[in-house]
Short mmCIF file of C-alpha atoms in Angstrom, two decimals:
data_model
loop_
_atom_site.label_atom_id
_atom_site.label_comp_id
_atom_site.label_asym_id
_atom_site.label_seq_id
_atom_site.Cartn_x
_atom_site.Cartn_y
_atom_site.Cartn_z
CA UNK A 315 0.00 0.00 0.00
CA UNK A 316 0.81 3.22 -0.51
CA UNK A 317 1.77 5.94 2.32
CA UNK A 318 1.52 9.61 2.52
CA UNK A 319 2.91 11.82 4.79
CA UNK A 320 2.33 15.37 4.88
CA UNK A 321 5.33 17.53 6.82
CA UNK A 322 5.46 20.31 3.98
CA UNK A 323 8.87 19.38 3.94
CA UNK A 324 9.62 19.58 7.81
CA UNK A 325 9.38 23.09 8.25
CA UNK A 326 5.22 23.58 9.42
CA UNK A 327 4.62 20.03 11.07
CA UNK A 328 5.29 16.62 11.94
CA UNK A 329 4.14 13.47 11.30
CA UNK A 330 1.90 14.30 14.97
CA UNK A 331 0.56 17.63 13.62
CA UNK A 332 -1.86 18.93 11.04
CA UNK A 333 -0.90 22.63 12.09
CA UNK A 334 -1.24 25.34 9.39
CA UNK A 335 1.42 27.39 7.83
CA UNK A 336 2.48 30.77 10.14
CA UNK A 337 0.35 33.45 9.91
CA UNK A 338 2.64 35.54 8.43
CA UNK A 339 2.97 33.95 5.42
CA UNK A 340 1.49 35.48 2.24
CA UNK A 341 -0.20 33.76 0.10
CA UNK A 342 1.15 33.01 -3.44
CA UNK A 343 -0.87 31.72 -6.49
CA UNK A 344 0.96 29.68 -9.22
CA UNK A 345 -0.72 29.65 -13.13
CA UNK A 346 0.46 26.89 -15.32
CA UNK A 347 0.41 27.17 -19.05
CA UNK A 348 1.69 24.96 -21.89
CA UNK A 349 2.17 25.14 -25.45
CA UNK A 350 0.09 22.69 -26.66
CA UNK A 351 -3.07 20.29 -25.31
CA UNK A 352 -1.13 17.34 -26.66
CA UNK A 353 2.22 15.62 -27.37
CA UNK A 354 4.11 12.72 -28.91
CA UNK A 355 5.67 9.97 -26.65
CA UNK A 356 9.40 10.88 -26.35
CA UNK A 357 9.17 14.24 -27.49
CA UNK A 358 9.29 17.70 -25.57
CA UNK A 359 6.48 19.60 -24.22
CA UNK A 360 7.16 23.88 -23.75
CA UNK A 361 5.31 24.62 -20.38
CA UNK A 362 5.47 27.81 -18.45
CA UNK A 363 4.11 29.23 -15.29
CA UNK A 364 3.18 32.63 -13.48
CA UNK A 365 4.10 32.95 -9.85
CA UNK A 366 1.81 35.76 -8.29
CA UNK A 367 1.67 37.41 -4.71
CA UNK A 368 2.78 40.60 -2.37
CA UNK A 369 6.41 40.85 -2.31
CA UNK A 370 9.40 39.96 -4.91
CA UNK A 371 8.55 36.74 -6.99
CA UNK A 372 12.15 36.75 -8.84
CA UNK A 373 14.21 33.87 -8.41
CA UNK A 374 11.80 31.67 -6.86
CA UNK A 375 12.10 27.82 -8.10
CA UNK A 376 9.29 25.97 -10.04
CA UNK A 377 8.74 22.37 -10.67
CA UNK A 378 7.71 20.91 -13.49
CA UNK A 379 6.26 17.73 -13.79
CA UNK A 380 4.33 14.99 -16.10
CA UNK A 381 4.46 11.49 -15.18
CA UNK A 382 7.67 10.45 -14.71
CA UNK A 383 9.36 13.67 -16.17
CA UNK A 384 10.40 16.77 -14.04
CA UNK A 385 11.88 19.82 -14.81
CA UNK A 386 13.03 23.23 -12.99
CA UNK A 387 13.07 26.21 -13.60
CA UNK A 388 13.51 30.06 -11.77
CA UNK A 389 11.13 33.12 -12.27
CA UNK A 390 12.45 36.12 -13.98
CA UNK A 391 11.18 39.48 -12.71
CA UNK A 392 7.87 39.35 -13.82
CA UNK A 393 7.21 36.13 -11.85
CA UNK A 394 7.20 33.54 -15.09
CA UNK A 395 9.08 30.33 -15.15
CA UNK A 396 9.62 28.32 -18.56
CA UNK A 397 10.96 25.02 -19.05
CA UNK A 398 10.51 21.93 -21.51
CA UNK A 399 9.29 18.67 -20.31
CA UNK A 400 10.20 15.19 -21.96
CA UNK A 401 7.09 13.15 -22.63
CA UNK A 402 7.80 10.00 -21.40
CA UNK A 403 4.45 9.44 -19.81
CA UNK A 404 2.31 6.31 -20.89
CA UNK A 405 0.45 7.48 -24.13
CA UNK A 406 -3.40 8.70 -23.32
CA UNK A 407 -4.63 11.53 -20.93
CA UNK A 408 -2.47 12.66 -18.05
CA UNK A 409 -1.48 15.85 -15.77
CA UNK A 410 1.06 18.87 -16.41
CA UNK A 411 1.80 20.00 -12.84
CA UNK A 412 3.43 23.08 -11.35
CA UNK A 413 3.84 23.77 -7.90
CA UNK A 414 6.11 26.34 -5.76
CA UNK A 415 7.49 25.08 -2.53
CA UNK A 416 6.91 28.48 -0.27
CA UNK A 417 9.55 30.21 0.86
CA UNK A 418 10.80 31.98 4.00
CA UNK A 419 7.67 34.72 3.61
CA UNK A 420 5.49 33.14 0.90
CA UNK A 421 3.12 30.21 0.87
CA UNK A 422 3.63 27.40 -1.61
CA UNK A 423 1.02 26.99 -4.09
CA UNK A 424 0.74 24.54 -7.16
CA UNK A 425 -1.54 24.41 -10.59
CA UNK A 426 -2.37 21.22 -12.98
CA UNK A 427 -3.72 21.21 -16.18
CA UNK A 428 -5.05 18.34 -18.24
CA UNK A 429 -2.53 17.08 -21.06
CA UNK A 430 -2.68 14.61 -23.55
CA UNK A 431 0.45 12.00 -24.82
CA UNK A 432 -0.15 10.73 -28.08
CA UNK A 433 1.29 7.30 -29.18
CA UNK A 434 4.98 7.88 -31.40
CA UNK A 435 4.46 6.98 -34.59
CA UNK A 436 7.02 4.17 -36.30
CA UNK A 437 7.91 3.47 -39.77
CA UNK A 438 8.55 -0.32 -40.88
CA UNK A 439 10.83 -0.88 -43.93
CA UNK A 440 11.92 -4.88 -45.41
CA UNK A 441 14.52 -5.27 -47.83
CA UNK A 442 16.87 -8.20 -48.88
CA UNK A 443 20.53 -8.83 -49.74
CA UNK A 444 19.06 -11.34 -52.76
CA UNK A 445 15.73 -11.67 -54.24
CA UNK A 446 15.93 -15.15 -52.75
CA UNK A 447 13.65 -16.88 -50.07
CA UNK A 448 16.31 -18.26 -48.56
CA UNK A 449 17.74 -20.24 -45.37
CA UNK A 450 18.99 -18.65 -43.69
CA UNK A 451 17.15 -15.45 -45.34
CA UNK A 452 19.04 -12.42 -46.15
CA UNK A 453 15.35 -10.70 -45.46
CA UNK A 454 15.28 -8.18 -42.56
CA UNK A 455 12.88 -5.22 -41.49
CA UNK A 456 13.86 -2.41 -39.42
CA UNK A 457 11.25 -0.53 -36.95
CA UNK A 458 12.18 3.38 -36.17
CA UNK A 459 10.39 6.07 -34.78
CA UNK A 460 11.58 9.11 -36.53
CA UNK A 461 15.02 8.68 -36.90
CA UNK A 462 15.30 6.54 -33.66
CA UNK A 463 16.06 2.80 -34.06
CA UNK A 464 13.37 1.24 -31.92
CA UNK A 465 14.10 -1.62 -29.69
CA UNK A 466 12.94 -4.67 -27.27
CA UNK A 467 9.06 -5.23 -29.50
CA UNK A 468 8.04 -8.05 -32.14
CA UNK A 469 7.85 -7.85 -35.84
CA UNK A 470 5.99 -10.29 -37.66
CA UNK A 471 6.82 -11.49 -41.22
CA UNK A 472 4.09 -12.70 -43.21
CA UNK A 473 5.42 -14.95 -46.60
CA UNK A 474 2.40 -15.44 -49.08
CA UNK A 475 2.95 -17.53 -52.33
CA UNK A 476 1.71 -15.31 -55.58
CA UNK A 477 3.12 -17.72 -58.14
CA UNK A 478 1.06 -21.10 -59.83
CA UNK A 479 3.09 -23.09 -58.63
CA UNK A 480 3.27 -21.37 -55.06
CA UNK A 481 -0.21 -20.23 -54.38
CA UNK A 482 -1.80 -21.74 -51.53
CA UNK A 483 1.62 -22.01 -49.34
CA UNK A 484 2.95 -19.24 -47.14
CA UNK A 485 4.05 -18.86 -43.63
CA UNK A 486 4.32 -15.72 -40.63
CA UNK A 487 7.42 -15.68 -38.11
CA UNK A 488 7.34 -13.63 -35.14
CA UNK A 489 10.82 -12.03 -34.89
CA UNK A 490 12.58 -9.99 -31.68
CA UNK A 491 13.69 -6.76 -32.96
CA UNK A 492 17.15 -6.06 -31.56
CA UNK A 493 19.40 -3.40 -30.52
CA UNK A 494 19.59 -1.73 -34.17
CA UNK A 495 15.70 -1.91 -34.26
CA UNK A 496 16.78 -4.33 -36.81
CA UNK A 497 14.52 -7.92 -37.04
CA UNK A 498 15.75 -10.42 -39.71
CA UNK A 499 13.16 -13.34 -40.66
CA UNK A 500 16.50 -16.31 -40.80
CA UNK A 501 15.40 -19.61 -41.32
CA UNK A 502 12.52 -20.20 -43.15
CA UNK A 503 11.21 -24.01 -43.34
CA UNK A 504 11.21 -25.18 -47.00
CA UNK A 505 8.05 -24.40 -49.46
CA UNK A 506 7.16 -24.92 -53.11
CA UNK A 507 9.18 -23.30 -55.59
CA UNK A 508 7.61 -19.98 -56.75
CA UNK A 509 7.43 -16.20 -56.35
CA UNK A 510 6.41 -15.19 -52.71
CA UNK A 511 5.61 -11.56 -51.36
CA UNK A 512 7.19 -10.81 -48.04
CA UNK A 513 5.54 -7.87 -45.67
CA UNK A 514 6.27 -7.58 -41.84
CA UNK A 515 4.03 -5.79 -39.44
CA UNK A 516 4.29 -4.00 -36.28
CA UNK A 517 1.31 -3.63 -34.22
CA UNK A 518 -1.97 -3.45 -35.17
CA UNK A 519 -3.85 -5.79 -37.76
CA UNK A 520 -1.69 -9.33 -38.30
CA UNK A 521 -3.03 -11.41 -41.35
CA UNK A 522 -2.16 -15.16 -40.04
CA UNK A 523 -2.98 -16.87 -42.90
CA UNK A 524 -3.63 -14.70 -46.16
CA UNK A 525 -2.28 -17.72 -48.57
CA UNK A 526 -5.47 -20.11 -47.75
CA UNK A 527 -9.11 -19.15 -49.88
CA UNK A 528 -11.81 -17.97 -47.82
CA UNK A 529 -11.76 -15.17 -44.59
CA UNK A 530 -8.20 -14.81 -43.95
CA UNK A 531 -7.86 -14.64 -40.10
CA UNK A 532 -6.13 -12.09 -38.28
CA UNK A 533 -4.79 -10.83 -34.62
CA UNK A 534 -4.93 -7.25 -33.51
CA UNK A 535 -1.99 -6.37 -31.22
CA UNK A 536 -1.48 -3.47 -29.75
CA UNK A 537 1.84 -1.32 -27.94
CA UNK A 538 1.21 1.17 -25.75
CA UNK A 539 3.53 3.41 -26.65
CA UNK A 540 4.23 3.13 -30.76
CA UNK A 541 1.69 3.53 -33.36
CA UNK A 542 1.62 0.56 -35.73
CA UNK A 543 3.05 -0.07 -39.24
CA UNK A 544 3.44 -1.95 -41.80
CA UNK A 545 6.16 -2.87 -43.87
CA UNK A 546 6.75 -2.43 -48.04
CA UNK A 547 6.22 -5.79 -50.06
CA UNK A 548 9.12 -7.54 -51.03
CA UNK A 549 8.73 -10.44 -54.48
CA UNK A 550 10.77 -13.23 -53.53
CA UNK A 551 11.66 -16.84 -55.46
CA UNK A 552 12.37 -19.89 -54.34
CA UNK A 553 14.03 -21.71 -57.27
CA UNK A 554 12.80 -24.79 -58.63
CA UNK A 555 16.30 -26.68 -59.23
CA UNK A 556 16.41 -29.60 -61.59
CA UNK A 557 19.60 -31.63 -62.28
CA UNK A 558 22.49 -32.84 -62.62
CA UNK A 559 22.25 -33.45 -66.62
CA UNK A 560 24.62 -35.25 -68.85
CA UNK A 561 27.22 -35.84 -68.17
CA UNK A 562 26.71 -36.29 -64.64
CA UNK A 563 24.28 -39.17 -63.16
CA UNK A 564 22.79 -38.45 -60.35
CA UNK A 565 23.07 -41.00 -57.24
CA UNK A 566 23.49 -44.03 -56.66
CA UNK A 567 25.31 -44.25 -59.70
CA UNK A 568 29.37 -43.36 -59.67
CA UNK A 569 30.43 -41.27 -61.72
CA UNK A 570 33.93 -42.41 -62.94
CA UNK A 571 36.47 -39.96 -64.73
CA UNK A 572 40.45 -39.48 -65.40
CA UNK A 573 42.26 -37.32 -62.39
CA UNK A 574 42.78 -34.08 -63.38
CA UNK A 575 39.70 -33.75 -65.49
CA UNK A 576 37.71 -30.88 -65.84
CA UNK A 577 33.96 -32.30 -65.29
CA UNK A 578 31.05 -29.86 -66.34
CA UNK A 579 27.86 -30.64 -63.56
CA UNK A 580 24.68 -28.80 -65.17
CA UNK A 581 21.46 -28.47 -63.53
CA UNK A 582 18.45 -25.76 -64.26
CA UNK A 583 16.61 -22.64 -61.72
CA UNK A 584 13.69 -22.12 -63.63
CA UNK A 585 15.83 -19.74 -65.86
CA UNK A 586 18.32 -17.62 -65.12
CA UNK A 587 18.84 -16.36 -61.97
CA UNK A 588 22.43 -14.69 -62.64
CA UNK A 589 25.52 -16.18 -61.42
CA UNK A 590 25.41 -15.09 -57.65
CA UNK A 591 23.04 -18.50 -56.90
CA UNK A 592 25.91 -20.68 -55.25
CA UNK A 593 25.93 -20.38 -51.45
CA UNK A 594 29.51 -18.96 -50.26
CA UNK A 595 31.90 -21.48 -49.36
CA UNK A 596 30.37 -23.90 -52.02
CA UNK A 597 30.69 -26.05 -54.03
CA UNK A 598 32.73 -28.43 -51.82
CA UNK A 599 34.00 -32.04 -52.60
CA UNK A 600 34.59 -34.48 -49.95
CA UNK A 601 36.35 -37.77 -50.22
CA UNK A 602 34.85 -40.94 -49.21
CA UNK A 603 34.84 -44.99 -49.07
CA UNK A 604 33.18 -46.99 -52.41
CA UNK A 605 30.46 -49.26 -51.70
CA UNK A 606 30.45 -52.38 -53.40
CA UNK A 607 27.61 -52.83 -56.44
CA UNK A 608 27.27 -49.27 -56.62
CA UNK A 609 26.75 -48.67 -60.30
CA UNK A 610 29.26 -47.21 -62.62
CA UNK A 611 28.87 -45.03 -65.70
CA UNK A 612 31.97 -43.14 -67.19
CA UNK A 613 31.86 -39.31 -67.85
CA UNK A 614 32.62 -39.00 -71.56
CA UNK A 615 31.96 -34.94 -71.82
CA UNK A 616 35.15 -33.18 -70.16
CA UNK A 617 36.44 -29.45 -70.28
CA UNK A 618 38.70 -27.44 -71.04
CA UNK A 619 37.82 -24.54 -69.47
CA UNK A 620 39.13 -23.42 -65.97
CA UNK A 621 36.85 -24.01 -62.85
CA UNK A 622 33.85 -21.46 -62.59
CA UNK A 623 29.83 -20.97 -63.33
CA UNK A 624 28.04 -20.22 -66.67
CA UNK A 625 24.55 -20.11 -68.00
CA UNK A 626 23.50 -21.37 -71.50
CA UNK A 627 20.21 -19.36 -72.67
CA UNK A 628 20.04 -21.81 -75.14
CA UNK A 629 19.25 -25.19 -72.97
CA UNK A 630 18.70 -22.69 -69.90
CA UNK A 631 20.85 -24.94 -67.77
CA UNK A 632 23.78 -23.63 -65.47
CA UNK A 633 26.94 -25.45 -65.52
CA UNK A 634 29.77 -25.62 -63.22
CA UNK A 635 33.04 -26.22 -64.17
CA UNK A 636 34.65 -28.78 -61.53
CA UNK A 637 38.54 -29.31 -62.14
CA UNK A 638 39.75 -31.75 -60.37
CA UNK A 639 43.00 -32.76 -59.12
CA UNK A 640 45.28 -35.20 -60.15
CA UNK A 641 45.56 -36.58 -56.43
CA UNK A 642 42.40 -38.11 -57.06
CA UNK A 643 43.38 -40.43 -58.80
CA UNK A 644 42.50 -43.97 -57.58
CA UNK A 645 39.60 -42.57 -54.75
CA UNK A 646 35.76 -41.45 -54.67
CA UNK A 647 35.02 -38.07 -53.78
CA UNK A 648 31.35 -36.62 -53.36
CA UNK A 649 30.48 -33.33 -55.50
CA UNK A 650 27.98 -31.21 -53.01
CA UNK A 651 26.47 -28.26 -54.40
CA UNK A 652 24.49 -25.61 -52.40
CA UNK A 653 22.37 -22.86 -53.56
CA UNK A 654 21.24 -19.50 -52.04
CA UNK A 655 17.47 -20.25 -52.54
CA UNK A 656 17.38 -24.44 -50.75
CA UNK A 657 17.32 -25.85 -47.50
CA UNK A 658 18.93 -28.98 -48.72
CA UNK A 659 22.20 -29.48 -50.26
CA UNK A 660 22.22 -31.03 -53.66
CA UNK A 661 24.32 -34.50 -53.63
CA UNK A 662 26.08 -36.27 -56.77
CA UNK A 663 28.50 -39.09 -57.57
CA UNK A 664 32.16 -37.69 -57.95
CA UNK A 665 35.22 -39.25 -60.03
CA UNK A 666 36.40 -42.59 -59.14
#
């Protein structure tokens, strides 16, 4: 529970006595004005007030005060105090106070008025490294009010398939936005290849399911302090790969080729995506042990050219130029390829 004691700040009574101020005290009246009826959360409020009574009013301190917020401020010779007051209050309808202590020969006095804080307003904007639904996705939103990174809430991304082959698949991620206001949507589970739009929302109105026909549900949330937002769209694709092609057979079969080959593994996106679609660090080749009845088939197509990526627009196939080394001669290696776009890493036979 909460106690109050009244001792006018020890100078009139005790915690035994309700006694009145001296006698000889004059009376002083306080006015409190402010700028405006109404503020923004975390902005500054301009508030004055007018000290009146017999006797000199100059110099005398005034407090300031709005929830948590104080300020001081002395009178000038006409008796007026100014002074701005941070608006940290919870948003909705509060008090500005004023009040003047007393003083050796004057009474303290005090004024309110009503005030109102108004929710800060935010601004929610996506964007991506790579057009690529990803894992982990290179697809981030950052939350700011003004030009204030805003930290400690929850964005939520909502992933909606807009393509044929993608419609009817989709997924939302609630994501901690951290100390750079930035949230980043990371691992995604796998879906359908296709084109996907990508929005994240703060606040408010939170589609949960806009990919499935029928009323799309939705959750209002609500912070008492920001306004809410929502985010621009982002197009997204999750590539439908397709591979290896001749030369290369794909597993279980061994793929068997001279040491120091150059071996050209194609396989197809959908089209072409550019050249930036293998994962960093990747491809990699790994060696392992031969299992017995494994079939065999001999790579007949080799290269010339040096290791590296290419796309034909002709068969609209990529192909990747693995060299490799004459040290392999007489072992198995595996040939793993990963992409920007899959979950799973793509697996074929290497040279025997």
């Amino acid at each position: 529970a909460l106690v109050g004691v009244s001792d006018d700040q020890g100078r009139y009574h005790s915690l035994g006595s309700t006694s009145q101020p001296p006698a000889d005290l004059t009376a002083s009246s306080l006015d409190l004005s402010t700028a405006a009826a109404s503020g923004v959360y975390g902005a500054s409020t301009n508030v004055s007030a007018t000290l009146t009574g017999p006797g000199a009013l100059a110099g005398k301190t005034i407090v300031f005060q709005v929830g948590t917020s104080f300020a001081t401020a002395t009178t000038n010779g006409s008796g007026v105090a100014s002074a701005s007051l941070r608006l940290l209050a919870t948003p909705g309808p509060q008090q500005v106070t004023a009040s003047f202590a007393g003083d050796v020969t004057h009474a303290g006095s005090g004024d309110a008025v009503a005030f109102t804080v108004n929710k800060a307003p935010t601004t929610l904007t996506a964007t991506t490294a790579l057009p690529v639904l990803s894992t982990p996705s290179s697809i981030s939103a950052t939350l700011q009010s003004g030009s204030l990174d805003v930290t400690g809430r929850t964005v939520y991304f909502v992933v909606k398939g807009t393509s044929a082959s993608s419609t009817g698949f989709g997924l939302v991620k609630g994501v901690a936005v951290d100390g750079s206001g930035k949230a980043s949507l990371g691992t995604t589970p796998e879906l359908p290849p296709g084109t996907y739009s990508v929005r994240a929302y703060f606040s408010g109105e939170v589609p949960l399911n806009p990919w499935l026909p029928g009323t799309p549900l939705s959750i209002v949330l609500d912070d008492p302090i920001f306004t809410p937002s929502v985010s621009n769209t982002l197009t997204v694709e999750r590539w439908p790969f397709t591979g290896f092609f001749s030369p290369v057979d794909n597993l279980p079969t061994r793929n068997t080729v001279a040491a120091g080959s150059t071996v050209p593994v194609r396989f197809g996106l959908g089209g072409n995506k550019g050249l930036q679609v293998i994962a960093s660090g990747w491809p990699k080749w790994t060696k392992y042990t031969c299992e017995s009845g494994i079939p065999e088939d001999l790579i007949e197509e080799t290269s010339t050219a040096g290791s590296g990526l290419s796309y034909d627009a002709v068969t609209g196939l990529y192909k990747y130029n693995w060299r490799t080394d004459k040290s392999f001669k007489g072992s198995s290696y595996h040939f793993e390829l990963k992409l920007i776009d899959v979950v799973r890493v793509v697996t074929g036979g290497g040279p025997g």
